């Protein structure tokens, strides 16, 4: 195996982070499924969503990430239901979605199925009718006239916390401690760079003291936050470059250029999230959606799937108004592709932590690369074209194709439109 690696072209190894903070052992193999309880079912409750955990398990993900489920502010509310990021009470559940016991039952069922649960924490701002404004008006940022202000003009439905104050930091740490006691396995820090890095360092120490395996995810592109306080951070630049250029129009090398952005930092990879239009609205062809899934689930990093993405739902889900997912419109064939890729990813450690090298000499619409660790080497081939593409690997080998279970003889063969093949030595 060592010999044939020397034939591979462009190297894009992902080095370890300098003085890397210890991360949860389970993070490298995590596959994250983002759920907005309010819109996940017609009822929009934890009780109604409880049976869907089995569906997530069947899909092949192993981590549930919940958008905010707290009581939502009514003052200056946007839309009918308000933004979930306008938090009225940090340690309660929105009554329309259930209560704390319903939440705990959901977490317990997830754990029974072997799933982790992460939740959103919103520490940059609160709802205008959060009792903290009345009880502690000095905890908020004010203008020259002494009036409490929003973080920016667009976020008019929330008030900016002064998170530099020690008493505010102490309160926010207590919020994290509360939810750890309810059994959560991780936190996604909303707009984390809007809160001082020094706070997140204290928060990390406090949370890890309770559970060293708690995962801390930063919604930021600010490198010091990655390096000094968090385990994982968002890949802001990756898929937006790929999708913006058109998956069927660019060369394979383009797909991995963006991996050099903060290359020393573990990244959360995604095709879509709650702030964006659905990927199926951008990539309308079936083969494009399948190829994008293949890239997401084989490149370095931790993949995130927004609920509904796996069945090709379209549009831009509302954060402010009722928008229950219409699962009846789903593309079950696409779900099958995600399921097979997730199952394959789970059993191949090289896809969790392996470095990456591109394989030269393939068609421009084929991404061909190796993911490798000292113990395992995996070849990945993805056809981004709408027509079959012939590949020709430079090794006379017989391969076990992991997605379908087929045996592929060495030499030349064709990839079907949108197809991903994951190969191991026979």
Short mmCIF file of C-alpha atoms in Angstrom, two decimals:
data_model
loop_
_atom_site.label_atom_id
_atom_site.label_comp_id
_atom_site.label_asym_id
_atom_site.label_seq_id
_atom_site.Cartn_x
_atom_site.Cartn_y
_atom_site.Cartn_z
CA UNK A 1 0.00 0.00 0.00
CA UNK A 2 2.85 2.37 0.77
CA UNK A 3 4.18 1.98 -2.76
CA UNK A 4 1.01 3.03 -4.57
CA UNK A 5 0.54 6.10 -2.41
CA UNK A 6 3.68 7.53 -4.00
CA UNK A 7 1.83 7.72 -7.31
CA UNK A 8 -0.81 10.08 -6.00
CA UNK A 9 -0.75 13.71 -7.09
CA UNK A 10 -1.68 16.82 -5.13
CA UNK A 11 -1.37 16.34 -1.38
CA UNK A 12 -3.94 17.92 0.89
CA UNK A 13 -3.14 16.34 4.20
CA UNK A 14 -4.96 17.75 7.18
CA UNK A 15 -2.32 18.27 9.90
CA UNK A 16 -3.00 18.22 13.58
CA UNK A 17 -3.81 21.53 15.19
CA UNK A 18 -0.82 23.16 16.87
CA UNK A 19 -1.09 22.64 20.64
CA UNK A 20 -4.49 21.13 19.95
CA UNK A 21 -6.99 21.19 22.79
CA UNK A 22 -8.24 17.73 23.75
CA UNK A 23 -11.48 16.94 21.93
CA UNK A 24 -14.20 14.39 22.72
CA UNK A 25 -13.26 10.90 21.64
CA UNK A 26 -16.55 10.51 19.76
CA UNK A 27 -16.22 13.72 17.72
CA UNK A 28 -14.19 12.35 14.81
CA UNK A 29 -16.84 9.74 14.00
CA UNK A 30 -19.81 12.05 14.59
CA UNK A 31 -22.45 12.55 11.89
CA UNK A 32 -24.73 15.40 12.91
CA UNK A 33 -28.46 15.64 12.15
CA UNK A 34 -29.90 19.12 12.70
CA UNK A 35 -33.49 19.18 14.00
CA UNK A 36 -35.85 22.12 14.53
CA UNK A 37 -38.45 20.57 16.84
CA UNK A 38 -41.00 23.30 16.10
CA UNK A 39 -41.04 22.37 12.40
CA UNK A 40 -39.91 18.75 12.46
CA UNK A 41 -43.45 17.35 12.69
CA UNK A 42 -46.95 18.70 12.10
CA UNK A 43 -47.42 18.97 15.87
CA UNK A 44 -44.08 20.67 16.47
CA UNK A 45 -43.53 19.03 19.87
CA UNK A 46 -40.93 16.87 21.57
CA UNK A 47 -43.52 14.15 22.08
CA UNK A 48 -44.35 14.06 18.37
CA UNK A 49 -40.65 14.09 17.46
CA UNK A 50 -39.78 11.23 19.80
CA UNK A 51 -40.58 8.44 17.28
CA UNK A 52 -38.53 10.21 14.59
CA UNK A 53 -35.36 9.42 16.54
CA UNK A 54 -35.65 5.87 15.26
CA UNK A 55 -35.77 7.26 11.71
CA UNK A 56 -32.58 9.22 12.37
CA UNK A 57 -30.93 6.09 13.72
CA UNK A 58 -32.06 4.17 10.62
CA UNK A 59 -30.65 6.90 8.36
CA UNK A 60 -27.25 6.33 9.93
CA UNK A 61 -26.53 9.55 11.83
CA UNK A 62 -25.32 9.37 15.41
CA UNK A 63 -25.71 12.91 16.78
CA UNK A 64 -28.83 15.08 17.03
CA UNK A 65 -28.32 18.86 17.10
CA UNK A 66 -31.40 20.76 18.28
CA UNK A 67 -32.12 24.33 17.27
CA UNK A 68 -33.29 26.48 20.20
CA UNK A 69 -36.44 25.15 21.85
CA UNK A 70 -36.66 27.74 24.62
CA UNK A 71 -39.67 30.04 25.19
CA UNK A 72 -39.57 32.69 22.47
CA UNK A 73 -39.94 36.40 23.10
CA UNK A 74 -43.18 38.13 22.18
CA UNK A 75 -42.00 41.74 22.34
CA UNK A 76 -40.65 42.88 18.94
CA UNK A 77 -41.36 39.38 17.65
CA UNK A 78 -40.65 38.60 14.01
CA UNK A 79 -43.30 36.54 12.23
CA UNK A 80 -46.03 34.49 13.86
CA UNK A 81 -43.90 32.37 16.17
CA UNK A 82 -40.76 34.47 16.50
CA UNK A 83 -37.13 33.56 16.07
CA UNK A 84 -35.94 30.61 18.16
CA UNK A 85 -32.85 32.73 18.82
CA UNK A 86 -34.97 35.26 20.74
CA UNK A 87 -34.73 33.50 24.10
CA UNK A 88 -37.16 34.43 26.85
CA UNK A 89 -36.00 31.84 29.40
CA UNK A 90 -32.67 30.00 29.21
CA UNK A 91 -33.64 27.03 31.38
CA UNK A 92 -37.13 26.23 30.14
CA UNK A 93 -38.84 24.63 27.14
CA UNK A 94 -41.28 26.52 24.91
CA UNK A 95 -44.71 25.37 26.20
CA UNK A 96 -45.90 24.96 22.62
CA UNK A 97 -43.15 22.35 22.15
CA UNK A 98 -43.58 20.59 25.49
CA UNK A 99 -41.94 20.82 28.89
CA UNK A 100 -38.69 19.87 30.54
CA UNK A 101 -39.87 16.31 31.14
CA UNK A 102 -40.66 15.94 27.44
CA UNK A 103 -37.19 17.20 26.61
CA UNK A 104 -35.57 14.75 29.01
CA UNK A 105 -37.64 11.90 27.58
CA UNK A 106 -36.39 12.85 24.11
CA UNK A 107 -32.77 12.88 25.30
CA UNK A 108 -33.21 9.58 27.12
CA UNK A 109 -34.66 7.92 24.02
CA UNK A 110 -31.83 9.29 21.90
CA UNK A 111 -29.30 7.85 24.32
CA UNK A 112 -31.12 4.51 24.35
CA UNK A 113 -30.70 4.41 20.58
CA UNK A 114 -27.01 5.29 20.83
CA UNK A 115 -27.44 8.89 19.66
CA UNK A 116 -25.76 11.95 21.18
CA UNK A 117 -27.76 15.19 21.67
CA UNK A 118 -26.37 18.70 21.21
CA UNK A 119 -28.30 21.91 21.83
CA UNK A 120 -28.00 25.52 20.73
CA UNK A 121 -26.93 28.10 23.31
CA UNK A 122 -27.62 31.76 22.55
CA UNK A 123 -25.43 33.91 24.80
CA UNK A 124 -24.94 37.04 22.71
CA UNK A 125 -28.48 38.34 23.22
CA UNK A 126 -31.89 37.69 24.76
CA UNK A 127 -35.52 38.39 23.96
CA UNK A 128 -36.74 41.88 24.90
CA UNK A 129 -39.14 40.33 27.41
CA UNK A 130 -36.58 38.06 29.04
CA UNK A 131 -36.87 38.76 32.80
CA UNK A 132 -33.14 39.51 32.89
CA UNK A 133 -33.87 42.89 31.31
CA UNK A 134 -36.09 43.87 34.23
CA UNK A 135 -34.07 42.17 36.94
CA UNK A 136 -30.61 43.13 35.68
CA UNK A 137 -30.78 46.02 33.21
CA UNK A 138 -27.07 46.65 33.84
CA UNK A 139 -26.34 43.30 32.16
CA UNK A 140 -27.17 44.73 28.73
CA UNK A 141 -25.39 46.99 26.26
CA UNK A 142 -26.75 50.53 26.00
CA UNK A 143 -26.38 53.50 23.69
CA UNK A 144 -25.30 56.99 24.77
CA UNK A 145 -28.83 57.75 25.91
CA UNK A 146 -28.78 54.75 28.24
CA UNK A 147 -31.20 52.71 26.15
CA UNK A 148 -30.67 48.97 25.73
CA UNK A 149 -29.79 48.15 22.13
CA UNK A 150 -29.90 45.13 19.80
CA UNK A 151 -26.60 43.57 18.66
CA UNK A 152 -27.18 45.11 15.23
CA UNK A 153 -30.10 46.83 13.45
CA UNK A 154 -31.18 43.66 11.63
CA UNK A 155 -31.61 41.76 14.89
CA UNK A 156 -34.30 44.09 16.17
CA UNK A 157 -36.10 41.31 18.05
CA UNK A 158 -33.30 40.77 20.57
CA UNK A 159 -31.34 42.78 23.16
CA UNK A 160 -27.55 42.62 23.38
CA UNK A 161 -26.09 41.12 26.54
CA UNK A 162 -22.92 42.68 27.93
CA UNK A 163 -21.05 39.40 28.11
CA UNK A 164 -17.86 41.07 29.31
CA UNK A 165 -19.40 41.48 32.78
CA UNK A 166 -18.32 38.82 35.32
CA UNK A 167 -21.83 38.43 36.71
CA UNK A 168 -23.24 37.81 33.22
CA UNK A 169 -20.54 35.24 32.55
CA UNK A 170 -21.29 33.49 35.84
CA UNK A 171 -24.98 33.30 34.92
CA UNK A 172 -24.30 31.93 31.43
CA UNK A 173 -21.99 29.26 32.81
CA UNK A 174 -24.80 28.22 35.15
CA UNK A 175 -27.06 27.83 32.10
CA UNK A 176 -24.58 25.40 30.56
CA UNK A 177 -24.32 23.50 33.82
CA UNK A 178 -28.12 23.23 33.98
CA UNK A 179 -28.40 21.62 30.55
CA UNK A 180 -25.53 19.24 31.19
CA UNK A 181 -27.51 18.01 34.18
CA UNK A 182 -30.41 17.32 31.80
CA UNK A 183 -28.16 14.95 29.87
CA UNK A 184 -27.03 16.90 26.80
CA UNK A 185 -23.78 15.83 25.15
CA UNK A 186 -22.72 19.07 23.49
CA UNK A 187 -23.36 22.74 22.78
CA UNK A 188 -23.45 24.70 19.55
CA UNK A 189 -22.55 28.28 20.48
CA UNK A 190 -24.63 30.66 18.37
CA UNK A 191 -22.75 33.73 17.08
CA UNK A 192 -19.88 32.68 19.31
CA UNK A 193 -17.53 35.42 18.11
CA UNK A 194 -20.02 37.98 19.45
CA UNK A 195 -19.04 36.84 22.95
CA UNK A 196 -15.51 37.38 24.35
CA UNK A 197 -13.06 34.56 23.81
CA UNK A 198 -12.08 34.83 27.48
CA UNK A 199 -15.62 33.85 28.43
CA UNK A 200 -15.62 30.77 26.20
CA UNK A 201 -12.34 29.67 27.76
CA UNK A 202 -13.99 29.83 31.19
CA UNK A 203 -17.08 28.10 29.82
CA UNK A 204 -14.95 25.31 28.40
CA UNK A 205 -13.21 24.71 31.71
CA UNK A 206 -16.53 24.63 33.58
CA UNK A 207 -18.27 22.28 31.13
CA UNK A 208 -15.33 19.91 30.75
CA UNK A 209 -15.05 19.69 34.54
CA UNK A 210 -18.55 18.21 34.57
CA UNK A 211 -18.22 16.10 31.42
CA UNK A 212 -14.81 15.90 29.71
CA UNK A 213 -16.54 14.41 26.65
CA UNK A 214 -18.92 17.32 26.08
CA UNK A 215 -18.54 18.70 22.55
CA UNK A 216 -18.23 22.47 22.02
CA UNK A 217 -19.07 23.71 18.51
CA UNK A 218 -18.37 27.31 17.50
CA UNK A 219 -20.49 29.14 14.96
CA UNK A 220 -17.62 31.35 13.87
CA UNK A 221 -14.80 31.75 11.39
CA UNK A 222 -12.55 33.38 13.99
CA UNK A 223 -9.40 31.23 14.29
CA UNK A 224 -8.48 32.05 17.93
CA UNK A 225 -11.89 30.79 19.04
CA UNK A 226 -11.19 27.46 17.35
CA UNK A 227 -7.73 27.16 18.80
CA UNK A 228 -8.34 28.25 22.38
CA UNK A 229 -11.88 27.36 23.41
CA UNK A 230 -13.77 25.05 21.03
CA UNK A 231 -13.55 21.49 19.76
CA UNK A 232 -15.14 22.09 16.36
CA UNK A 233 -16.01 25.06 14.14
CA UNK A 234 -18.11 25.83 11.09
CA UNK A 235 -16.79 25.52 7.55
CA UNK A 236 -18.08 28.87 6.28
CA UNK A 237 -16.12 28.81 3.04
CA UNK A 238 -16.29 25.28 1.75
CA UNK A 239 -19.59 24.26 0.26
CA UNK A 240 -20.58 27.81 -0.62
CA UNK A 241 -17.62 27.89 -3.04
CA UNK A 242 -18.41 24.50 -4.51
CA UNK A 243 -22.15 25.02 -4.90
CA UNK A 244 -21.76 28.60 -6.05
CA UNK A 245 -19.62 27.45 -8.95
CA UNK A 246 -21.97 24.62 -9.94
CA UNK A 247 -21.04 21.08 -9.05
CA UNK A 248 -21.09 19.89 -12.66
CA UNK A 249 -18.94 22.71 -14.01
CA UNK A 250 -15.70 22.70 -12.02
CA UNK A 251 -12.63 20.50 -11.84
CA UNK A 252 -11.94 18.05 -9.05
CA UNK A 253 -9.08 20.16 -7.67
CA UNK A 254 -11.54 22.97 -6.94
CA UNK A 255 -13.44 20.82 -4.48
CA UNK A 256 -10.54 20.79 -2.06
CA UNK A 257 -9.02 24.24 -2.42
CA UNK A 258 -11.07 25.48 0.51
CA UNK A 259 -9.67 22.80 2.84
CA UNK A 260 -6.65 25.06 3.26
CA UNK A 261 -8.81 27.63 5.09
CA UNK A 262 -7.88 27.05 8.75
CA UNK A 263 -6.48 23.63 7.77
CA UNK A 264 -5.39 22.91 11.34
CA UNK A 265 -8.91 23.22 12.73
CA UNK A 266 -11.55 20.46 12.83
CA UNK A 267 -14.45 21.62 10.66
CA UNK A 268 -18.20 21.04 10.61
CA UNK A 269 -19.05 20.47 6.94
CA UNK A 270 -22.52 21.04 5.52
CA UNK A 271 -24.50 21.52 2.31
CA UNK A 272 -27.25 23.54 3.98
CA UNK A 273 -28.39 24.71 7.40
CA UNK A 274 -31.24 26.68 8.96
CA UNK A 275 -29.82 30.01 7.74
CA UNK A 276 -29.74 28.99 4.10
CA UNK A 277 -31.82 27.93 1.15
CA UNK A 278 -32.10 24.18 0.77
CA UNK A 279 -29.36 22.57 -1.31
CA UNK A 280 -31.97 20.87 -3.52
CA UNK A 281 -33.17 24.33 -4.56
CA UNK A 282 -29.67 25.13 -5.81
CA UNK A 283 -28.70 21.75 -7.20
CA UNK A 284 -31.90 20.72 -8.92
CA UNK A 285 -30.62 17.67 -10.79
CA UNK A 286 -30.82 14.34 -9.01
CA UNK A 287 -27.22 13.45 -9.91
CA UNK A 288 -25.94 16.73 -8.41
CA UNK A 289 -27.66 16.09 -5.09
CA UNK A 290 -26.25 12.57 -4.93
CA UNK A 291 -22.74 13.74 -5.79
CA UNK A 292 -22.93 16.50 -3.19
CA UNK A 293 -23.94 13.93 -0.58
CA UNK A 294 -20.95 11.83 -1.59
CA UNK A 295 -18.55 14.73 -1.12
CA UNK A 296 -20.07 15.76 2.22
CA UNK A 297 -19.75 12.27 3.67
CA UNK A 298 -16.24 11.44 2.45
CA UNK A 299 -14.24 14.67 2.86
CA UNK A 300 -12.34 15.52 6.07
CA UNK A 301 -14.42 16.96 8.89
CA UNK A 302 -17.66 16.29 10.73
CA UNK A 303 -20.69 16.25 8.38
CA UNK A 304 -23.99 17.94 9.22
CA UNK A 305 -27.31 17.09 7.58
CA UNK A 306 -30.27 19.44 8.10
CA UNK A 307 -33.44 17.38 8.56
CA UNK A 308 -35.17 17.13 5.17
CA UNK A 309 -31.95 17.50 3.20
CA UNK A 310 -31.66 13.73 2.92
CA UNK A 311 -34.95 13.56 0.99
CA UNK A 312 -34.31 16.61 -1.18
CA UNK A 313 -36.76 19.08 0.36
CA UNK A 314 -36.58 22.51 -1.27
CA UNK A 315 -37.11 26.17 -0.36
CA UNK A 316 -35.82 28.10 2.62
CA UNK A 317 -37.46 26.95 5.88
CA UNK A 318 -38.83 29.82 7.93
CA UNK A 319 -37.42 30.56 11.37
CA UNK A 320 -40.27 32.92 12.21
CA UNK A 321 -43.47 31.21 11.02
CA UNK A 322 -44.93 27.69 11.06
CA UNK A 323 -43.22 25.58 8.38
CA UNK A 324 -43.59 21.88 9.24
CA UNK A 325 -41.52 19.60 7.05
CA UNK A 326 -43.54 17.87 4.34
CA UNK A 327 -42.01 14.43 4.51
CA UNK A 328 -44.50 13.16 1.91
CA UNK A 329 -42.66 15.21 -0.75
CA UNK A 330 -39.41 13.48 0.03
CA UNK A 331 -37.16 11.69 -2.45
CA UNK A 332 -36.71 8.25 -0.90
CA UNK A 333 -34.14 7.25 -3.51
CA UNK A 334 -31.93 10.13 -2.35
CA UNK A 335 -32.47 9.06 1.25
CA UNK A 336 -31.21 5.63 0.29
CA UNK A 337 -28.03 7.19 -1.07
CA UNK A 338 -27.47 9.09 2.19
CA UNK A 339 -28.20 5.97 4.20
CA UNK A 340 -25.67 3.84 2.30
CA UNK A 341 -23.01 6.54 2.47
CA UNK A 342 -23.55 7.09 6.19
CA UNK A 343 -23.40 3.35 6.86
CA UNK A 344 -20.19 3.09 4.85
CA UNK A 345 -18.64 6.11 6.57
CA UNK A 346 -19.38 4.65 10.00
CA UNK A 347 -17.32 1.53 9.37
CA UNK A 348 -14.26 3.19 7.81
CA UNK A 349 -12.04 5.06 10.31
CA UNK A 350 -10.01 6.58 7.45
CA UNK A 351 -13.10 8.65 6.56
CA UNK A 352 -13.20 10.01 10.11
CA UNK A 353 -9.61 11.09 10.71
CA UNK A 354 -7.61 10.30 7.58
CA UNK A 355 -5.52 12.75 5.59
CA UNK A 356 -6.48 13.40 1.97
CA UNK A 357 -4.57 13.21 -1.31
CA UNK A 358 -5.99 13.76 -4.75
CA UNK A 359 -5.46 11.15 -7.46
CA UNK A 360 -4.21 12.75 -10.66
CA UNK A 361 -5.19 11.91 -14.22
CA UNK A 362 -8.97 11.55 -13.85
CA UNK A 363 -11.77 13.29 -15.81
CA UNK A 364 -12.32 16.91 -14.74
CA UNK A 365 -15.80 16.11 -13.41
CA UNK A 366 -14.58 13.27 -11.22
CA UNK A 367 -13.25 13.88 -7.72
CA UNK A 368 -10.74 11.12 -7.03
CA UNK A 369 -8.83 11.02 -3.77
CA UNK A 370 -7.44 8.82 -1.04
CA UNK A 371 -8.28 9.14 2.66
CA UNK A 372 -5.65 7.42 4.73
CA UNK A 373 -4.42 6.71 8.23
CA UNK A 374 -1.46 4.49 9.18
CA UNK A 375 -3.96 1.65 9.60
CA UNK A 376 -6.30 2.12 6.62
CA UNK A 377 -6.38 3.59 3.11
CA UNK A 378 -9.60 4.25 1.20
CA UNK A 379 -10.06 5.43 -2.39
CA UNK A 380 -13.05 7.72 -3.07
CA UNK A 381 -14.43 8.42 -6.55
CA UNK A 382 -17.31 10.88 -7.14
CA UNK A 383 -18.86 11.67 -10.52
CA UNK A 384 -20.20 15.23 -10.59
CA UNK A 385 -21.24 14.99 -14.24
CA UNK A 386 -24.65 14.19 -15.68
CA UNK A 387 -23.12 11.52 -17.90
CA UNK A 388 -21.09 8.37 -17.14
CA UNK A 389 -17.38 9.07 -16.64
CA UNK A 390 -14.53 6.63 -17.17
CA UNK A 391 -11.97 6.37 -14.39
CA UNK A 392 -8.58 4.74 -14.63
CA UNK A 393 -6.73 4.18 -11.37
CA UNK A 394 -2.95 3.72 -11.66
CA UNK A 395 -2.90 0.44 -9.74
CA UNK A 396 -3.59 -3.07 -11.02
CA UNK A 397 -5.77 -4.10 -8.11
CA UNK A 398 -9.11 -5.70 -7.41
CA UNK A 399 -11.27 -3.51 -5.22
CA UNK A 400 -14.10 -4.07 -2.78
CA UNK A 401 -16.61 -1.27 -3.37
CA UNK A 402 -18.01 -0.44 0.06
CA UNK A 403 -21.27 1.34 -0.85
CA UNK A 404 -22.70 -1.48 -2.98
CA UNK A 405 -20.59 -4.42 -1.83
CA UNK A 406 -19.48 -5.17 -5.38
CA UNK A 407 -16.05 -6.37 -6.44
CA UNK A 408 -14.38 -4.17 -9.07
CA UNK A 409 -11.39 -5.40 -11.09
CA UNK A 410 -8.52 -3.00 -11.65
CA UNK A 411 -8.16 -0.96 -14.82
CA UNK A 412 -10.81 1.23 -16.40
CA UNK A 413 -14.50 1.39 -15.50
CA UNK A 414 -17.35 3.88 -15.54
CA UNK A 415 -19.00 5.88 -12.78
CA UNK A 416 -22.68 6.61 -13.26
CA UNK A 417 -23.98 10.22 -12.98
CA UNK A 418 -23.78 11.36 -9.35
CA UNK A 419 -22.30 8.07 -8.20
CA UNK A 420 -19.88 7.80 -5.29
CA UNK A 421 -17.65 4.74 -5.00
CA UNK A 422 -15.60 4.00 -1.90
CA UNK A 423 -12.91 1.40 -2.52
CA UNK A 424 -10.81 -0.83 -0.31
CA UNK A 425 -8.12 -3.30 -1.36
CA UNK A 426 -9.58 -6.72 -1.74
#
